[in-house]
């Protein structure tokens, strides 16, 4: 079992990233060979200030480690340091079909009305994501719900390449979407996902938020005047309430049903302080570890460099195999 996943190093980590992905990455470290990387080549599909991006790569690496990713157990690197990623992406872009990419909903959402003005990289990015996964013969990819379509595309590309060239080069990866926390929603709108790009900071809990900010964001989170029902099914049509219950359940490793069971009949005046306390308990130790790391950027650079060296070694045989399958002589 080989587990791989990535995250864009833009902005800071939020609760959606943590519950939807990273917490599950941490748990996998003792059960499988794990590879976690910062998708910085993904970040440049839109304009990012170069100095800020550089700082964010280190900042995000520190955040992953603060959340419990152990570079002694897992491979941690940023993919700009491993040229096999964009190289494989080019080879795969010759297998991927334009029609497949045209169906990617994330491109539609991100380009919005400005499709013609979006970068080619933003459009083709899911192919780079497929390269990220396929280079390492990955078997499982733990991600949130929003990445499911990209992983289906990855499987389609792998299947077509293997079939077109009569090889069994690529392993088909399983998208591994968590059950309850697959889609953590905005605190201001229960129908929009919690996201780094939401202009309102009140819509998300950042892992760097201090205790008072967390409490304030939960206090101000949008809800409704009804008490919590005893069955989670009765939260249908109450997306904000369901989201808060989902967060509570994910933080305590319980089902949403068991949370509604406990709080049935109580209003948000009782539920929100309990949730805020739970969040503070979970996030404040992570924040403390993050602050320790911020003081030592050289240590982070060295972790990322070592990770990249190992990653390049691991990726080489699959990249070679792809060139060979295509009939391309390689090297000078
Ligand atoms: P990114 O950086 O947008 O998000 C990182 C991870 O966090 C999950 N996530 C969420 N989960 C639940 N609720 C939310 N509100 C929420 N917001 C984000 C995402 O599903 C993701 O798992 N394209 C990827 C990065 C990537 C990648 C890869 C992932 C690049 N190459 C290869 C897996 C395999 C992305 O932009 O994630």
Coordinates of C-alpha atoms and ligand atoms in Angstrom, one line a residue:
X1 CA 0.0 0.0 0.0
X2 CA 1.5 3.3 -1.0
X3 CA -0.3 6.5 0.0
X4 CA 0.3 9.8 -1.7
X5 CA -1.3 13.2 -1.4
X6 CA -0.6 16.9 -2.0
X7 CA -1.6 20.3 -1.0
X8 CA -1.2 23.7 -2.6
X9 CA 1.1 26.0 -0.6
X10 CA -1.1 29.0 -0.8
X11 CA -2.5 30.8 2.2
X12 CA -2.5 29.0 5.4
X13 CA -4.0 25.6 6.3
X14 CA -7.6 25.7 7.3
X15 CA -9.9 23.3 9.1
X16 CA -11.2 21.8 5.9
X17 CA -7.7 20.8 4.8
X18 CA -7.0 19.5 8.3
X19 CA -10.2 17.4 8.7
X20 CA -10.7 16.5 5.1
X21 CA -7.1 15.4 4.4
X22 CA -4.2 16.0 6.7
X23 CA -5.5 14.4 9.8
X24 CA -6.0 11.2 7.8
X25 CA -2.5 11.5 6.3
X26 CA -1.1 11.6 9.9
X27 CA -3.0 8.4 10.8
X28 CA -1.7 6.5 7.7
X29 CA 1.9 7.0 8.5
X30 CA 2.2 3.8 10.6
X31 CA 0.2 1.7 8.2
X32 CA 1.6 2.4 4.8
X33 CA 4.5 4.0 2.9
X34 CA 3.5 7.6 2.7
X35 CA 4.4 10.5 0.3
X36 CA 3.1 14.0 1.0
X37 CA 4.1 17.0 -1.0
X38 CA 3.5 20.7 -1.5
X39 CA 2.0 21.3 -4.9
X40 CA 3.9 24.5 -5.6
X41 CA 3.8 23.9 -9.4
X42 CA 0.0 24.0 -9.0
X43 CA 0.2 27.3 -7.1
X44 CA 1.7 29.1 -10.1
X45 CA -1.3 28.4 -12.3
X46 CA -2.5 31.7 -11.0
X47 CA -0.3 34.7 -10.2
X48 CA 1.4 34.4 -6.8
X49 CA 3.9 36.9 -5.5
X50 CA 7.2 34.9 -5.8
X51 CA 8.5 35.9 -2.3
X52 CA 5.2 35.1 -0.7
X53 CA 5.1 31.7 -2.5
X54 CA 8.6 30.8 -1.3
X55 CA 7.6 31.7 2.2
X56 CA 4.4 29.7 1.9
X57 CA 6.2 26.6 0.8
X58 CA 8.2 26.5 4.0
X59 CA 5.2 27.7 6.0
X60 CA 3.0 24.9 4.7
X61 CA 5.8 22.3 5.2
X62 CA 6.0 23.5 8.8
X63 CA 2.2 23.3 9.2
X64 CA 2.2 19.7 7.9
X65 CA 4.9 18.7 10.4
X66 CA 3.1 20.6 13.2
X67 CA -0.1 18.6 12.4
X68 CA 1.9 15.4 13.0
X69 CA 3.4 14.5 9.6
X70 CA 6.8 13.0 10.6
X71 CA 9.5 13.4 7.9
X72 CA 11.3 10.4 9.4
X73 CA 8.4 8.2 8.5
X74 CA 6.9 10.0 5.4
X75 CA 8.5 11.5 2.4
X76 CA 7.8 15.3 2.4
X77 CA 8.9 17.6 -0.4
X78 CA 7.7 20.3 -2.8
X79 CA 7.2 19.1 -6.3
X80 CA 9.0 22.0 -8.0
X81 CA 12.2 20.3 -6.8
X82 CA 11.5 17.1 -8.7
X83 CA 11.6 17.7 -12.4
X84 CA 10.1 14.2 -13.0
X85 CA 6.6 15.8 -12.2
X86 CA 6.4 18.3 -15.0
X87 CA 8.2 15.9 -17.3
X88 CA 5.7 13.1 -16.8
X89 CA 2.9 15.7 -17.0
X90 CA 3.9 16.5 -20.6
X91 CA 4.0 12.8 -21.6
X92 CA 0.6 12.3 -20.0
X93 CA -0.9 15.4 -21.7
X94 CA -0.4 13.5 -24.9
X95 CA -2.7 10.8 -23.6
X96 CA -5.3 12.9 -21.9
X97 CA -8.1 14.1 -24.1
X98 CA -9.4 17.7 -24.4
X99 CA -12.9 16.4 -23.9
X100 CA -11.9 14.9 -20.5
X101 CA -10.4 18.2 -19.3
X102 CA -13.4 20.1 -20.5
X103 CA -15.5 18.3 -18.0
X104 CA -13.4 19.3 -14.9
X105 CA -15.7 21.3 -12.7
X106 CA -12.8 22.9 -10.7
X107 CA -11.5 24.6 -13.8
X108 CA -15.0 25.9 -14.5
X109 CA -15.3 27.2 -11.0
X110 CA -11.8 28.7 -10.8
X111 CA -11.8 30.4 -14.3
X112 CA -15.4 31.6 -13.8
X113 CA -16.5 34.0 -16.5
X114 CA -12.9 34.6 -17.5
X115 CA -12.3 31.2 -19.2
X116 CA -10.4 32.7 -22.2
X117 CA -8.2 34.7 -19.9
X118 CA -7.3 31.7 -17.6
X119 CA -3.8 30.3 -17.8
X120 CA -3.2 27.1 -19.9
X121 CA -1.7 25.7 -16.7
X122 CA -4.9 26.1 -14.8
X123 CA -6.7 24.1 -17.5
X124 CA -4.1 21.4 -17.8
X125 CA -3.3 21.2 -14.1
X126 CA -5.3 17.9 -13.5
X127 CA -2.7 16.2 -15.8
X128 CA 0.1 17.4 -13.5
X129 CA -1.9 16.0 -10.6
X130 CA -2.2 12.7 -12.5
X131 CA 1.6 12.7 -13.0
X132 CA 2.1 13.4 -9.2
X133 CA 0.1 10.3 -8.4
X134 CA 1.3 7.9 -11.2
X135 CA 5.0 8.5 -10.9
X136 CA 5.1 6.7 -7.5
X137 CA 2.9 3.7 -8.3
X138 CA 0.5 5.1 -5.7
X139 CA -2.3 2.8 -4.5
X140 CA -4.3 5.2 -2.3
X141 CA -4.9 8.9 -2.4
X142 CA -6.5 10.4 0.7
X143 CA -8.3 13.6 -0.4
X144 CA -11.4 15.6 0.3
X145 CA -14.5 15.3 -2.0
X146 CA -13.5 18.2 -4.3
X147 CA -10.5 16.1 -5.7
X148 CA -12.6 13.1 -6.7
X149 CA -13.0 14.1 -10.3
X150 CA -9.3 14.8 -10.7
X151 CA -8.5 11.3 -9.5
X152 CA -11.0 9.8 -11.9
X153 CA -9.3 11.6 -14.7
X154 CA -6.0 10.2 -13.4
X155 CA -7.3 6.7 -13.6
X156 CA -8.6 7.3 -17.1
X157 CA -5.2 8.6 -18.3
X158 CA -3.4 5.6 -16.7
X159 CA -5.8 3.1 -18.2
X160 CA -5.5 4.7 -21.7
X161 CA -1.7 4.9 -21.6
X162 CA -1.4 1.3 -20.5
X163 CA -3.8 0.2 -23.2
X164 CA -2.4 2.3 -26.0
X165 CA 1.2 1.2 -25.5
X166 CA 0.4 -2.4 -24.4
X167 CA 2.2 -2.0 -21.0
X168 CA 1.3 -2.4 -17.4
X169 CA 3.3 0.6 -16.3
X170 CA 0.8 2.6 -14.2
X171 CA -0.9 1.4 -11.1
X172 CA -4.5 2.6 -10.9
X173 CA -4.9 4.6 -7.7
X174 CA -7.9 4.5 -5.4
X175 CA -9.3 7.9 -4.4
X176 CA -9.8 7.6 -0.7
X177 CA -12.4 10.1 0.4
X178 CA -13.1 10.3 4.2
X179 CA -16.7 9.8 5.2
X180 CA -17.8 12.5 7.5
X181 CA -15.3 15.3 6.9
X182 CA -15.0 15.0 3.1
X183 CA -16.5 18.4 2.6
X184 CA -16.2 20.9 5.4
X185 CA -18.3 24.0 4.5
X186 CA -17.9 27.7 5.0
X187 CA -18.9 29.1 8.4
X188 CA -20.8 31.9 6.6
X189 CA -22.6 29.7 4.0
X190 CA -23.3 26.0 4.5
X191 CA -23.6 25.4 0.7
X192 CA -20.0 26.6 -0.2
X193 CA -16.9 24.7 0.8
X194 CA -14.5 26.1 3.3
X195 CA -11.7 27.5 1.2
X196 CA -8.5 29.5 1.3
X197 CA -9.8 31.7 -1.5
X198 CA -13.0 32.8 0.2
X199 CA -12.5 36.6 0.7
X200 CA -14.1 36.5 4.2
X201 CA -11.7 35.2 6.9
X202 CA -14.8 34.6 9.1
X203 CA -15.8 31.8 6.7
X204 CA -12.9 29.5 7.8
X205 CA -10.9 28.5 10.9
X206 CA -7.2 28.8 10.0
X207 CA -4.8 26.6 11.9
X208 CA -2.9 29.7 12.9
X209 CA -6.0 31.4 14.5
X210 CA -5.6 32.1 18.2
X211 CA -8.0 30.8 20.8
X212 CA -10.1 34.0 20.9
X213 CA -10.4 34.2 17.1
X214 CA -11.5 30.6 17.0
X215 CA -14.2 31.2 19.7
X216 CA -15.3 34.4 17.9
X217 CA -15.6 32.7 14.5
X218 CA -17.7 29.9 16.0
X219 CA -19.9 32.4 17.9
X220 CA -20.5 34.3 14.7
X221 CA -20.9 31.2 12.5
X222 CA -24.2 31.3 10.6
X223 CA -26.9 29.0 12.1
X224 CA -30.6 29.0 12.6
X225 CA -32.9 29.4 15.6
X226 CA -34.0 25.8 15.8
X227 CA -32.6 23.4 18.4
X228 CA -30.6 20.3 17.3
X229 CA -32.8 17.4 16.4
X230 CA -32.1 13.9 17.7
X231 CA -31.7 12.4 14.2
X232 CA -29.1 13.7 11.8
X233 CA -31.5 13.1 8.9
X234 CA -33.6 16.0 10.3
X235 CA -30.7 18.3 9.6
X236 CA -31.6 18.1 5.9
X237 CA -32.2 21.7 4.7
X238 CA -30.1 23.1 7.5
X239 CA -26.7 23.1 5.9
X240 CA -25.0 25.4 8.4
X241 CA -26.2 23.3 11.4
X242 CA -25.2 20.1 9.6
X243 CA -21.7 21.6 9.0
X244 CA -21.1 22.4 12.6
X245 CA -22.3 19.0 13.7
X246 CA -20.0 17.4 11.1
X247 CA -17.0 19.4 12.4
X248 CA -17.8 18.3 16.0
X249 CA -18.1 14.7 14.9
X250 CA -14.8 14.7 12.9
X251 CA -12.9 16.3 15.8
X252 CA -14.1 13.6 18.2
X253 CA -14.0 10.7 15.8
X254 CA -17.7 10.1 16.2
X255 CA -20.6 9.9 13.8
X256 CA -22.8 13.0 13.2
X257 CA -25.7 10.9 14.5
X258 CA -24.0 10.3 17.9
X259 CA -23.4 14.1 18.2
X260 CA -27.0 15.0 17.4
X261 CA -28.0 12.2 19.9
X262 CA -26.0 14.0 22.6
X263 CA -27.2 17.6 21.9
X264 CA -30.8 16.8 20.9
X265 CA -33.1 19.5 22.0
X266 CA -30.3 22.0 22.7
X267 CA -29.8 25.2 20.8
X268 CA -26.7 26.7 19.4
X269 CA -26.2 28.7 22.6
X270 CA -25.1 25.4 24.2
X271 CA -23.6 23.7 21.1
X272 CA -21.3 26.5 19.9
X273 CA -19.3 26.9 23.1
X274 CA -18.7 23.1 23.3
X275 CA -17.5 23.1 19.7
X276 CA -15.3 26.2 20.2
X277 CA -13.7 24.5 23.2
X278 CA -13.0 21.3 21.2
X279 CA -11.5 23.3 18.4
X280 CA -9.2 25.2 20.8
X281 CA -8.1 21.9 22.4
X282 CA -7.3 20.4 19.0
X283 CA -5.7 23.4 17.3
X284 CA -3.7 25.1 20.1
X285 CA -1.0 22.4 20.4
X286 CA -0.6 22.4 16.6
X287 CA -0.2 26.2 16.6
X288 CA 2.4 26.0 19.3
X289 CA 4.5 23.5 17.3
X290 CA 4.1 25.7 14.2
X291 CA 5.6 28.6 16.1
X292 CA 8.6 26.6 17.1
X293 CA 9.3 25.7 13.5
X294 CA 8.8 29.3 12.1
X295 CA 12.1 30.1 13.9
X296 CA 14.1 27.6 11.9
X297 CA 13.6 27.9 8.1
X298 CA 17.0 26.2 7.4
X299 CA 15.7 23.0 9.0
X300 CA 12.6 23.0 6.8
X301 CA 14.7 23.6 3.7
X302 CA 16.8 20.6 4.5
X303 CA 13.8 18.4 5.1
X304 CA 12.3 19.4 1.7
X305 CA 15.6 18.9 -0.1
X306 CA 16.2 15.4 1.4
X307 CA 12.6 14.5 0.6
X308 CA 13.0 15.7 -3.0
X309 CA 16.2 13.7 -3.5
X310 CA 14.4 10.5 -2.4
X311 CA 11.3 11.3 -4.4
X312 CA 13.4 11.8 -7.6
X313 CA 14.9 8.3 -7.0
X314 CA 11.6 6.7 -6.5
X315 CA 10.0 8.4 -9.5
X316 CA 12.8 7.6 -12.0
X317 CA 11.9 4.0 -12.9
X318 CA 8.3 4.9 -13.8
X319 CA 9.4 8.0 -15.8
X320 CA 12.0 5.8 -17.7
X321 CA 9.3 3.3 -18.3
X322 CA 7.0 5.9 -19.8
X323 CA 9.7 7.1 -22.2
X324 CA 10.5 3.5 -23.2
X325 CA 6.8 2.7 -23.8
X326 CA 6.5 5.7 -26.1
X327 CA 9.6 4.7 -28.0
X328 CA 11.6 7.8 -27.0
X329 CA 15.3 7.5 -26.6
X330 CA 16.4 9.4 -23.6
X331 CA 19.6 11.0 -22.2
X332 CA 22.6 12.5 -23.9
Ligands
LIG1 P1 -5.9 21.7 -2.0 O1 -4.6 22.4 -1.7 O2 -7.0 22.6 -2.5 O3 -6.5 21.0 -0.7 C1 -5.7 20.0 0.0 C2 -6.6 18.9 0.6 O4 -7.6 19.5 1.4 C3 -8.9 19.0 1.0 N1 -9.8 20.1 1.3 C4 -11.0 19.9 1.9 N2 -11.5 18.8 2.5 C5 -12.7 18.9 3.1 N3 -13.4 20.1 3.2 C6 -12.9 21.2 2.6 N4 -13.6 22.4 2.7 C7 -11.6 21.1 1.9 N5 -10.9 22.0 1.3 C8 -9.8 21.4 0.9 C9 -8.7 18.7 -0.5 O5 -9.7 17.8 -1.0 C10 -7.3 18.2 -0.6 O6 -7.3 16.8 -0.3 N6 -5.1 19.5 -6.4 C11 -4.9 19.4 -5.0 C12 -3.5 19.2 -4.6 C13 -2.8 18.0 -5.3 C14 -3.0 16.7 -5.1 C15 -2.1 16.0 -6.0 C16 -3.8 15.9 -4.3 C17 -1.8 18.2 -6.3 N7 -1.4 16.9 -6.7 C18 -2.0 14.6 -6.1 C19 -3.7 14.5 -4.3 C20 -2.9 13.9 -5.2 C21 -5.4 20.7 -4.3 O7 -5.4 21.7 -4.9 O8 -5.6 20.5 -3.0

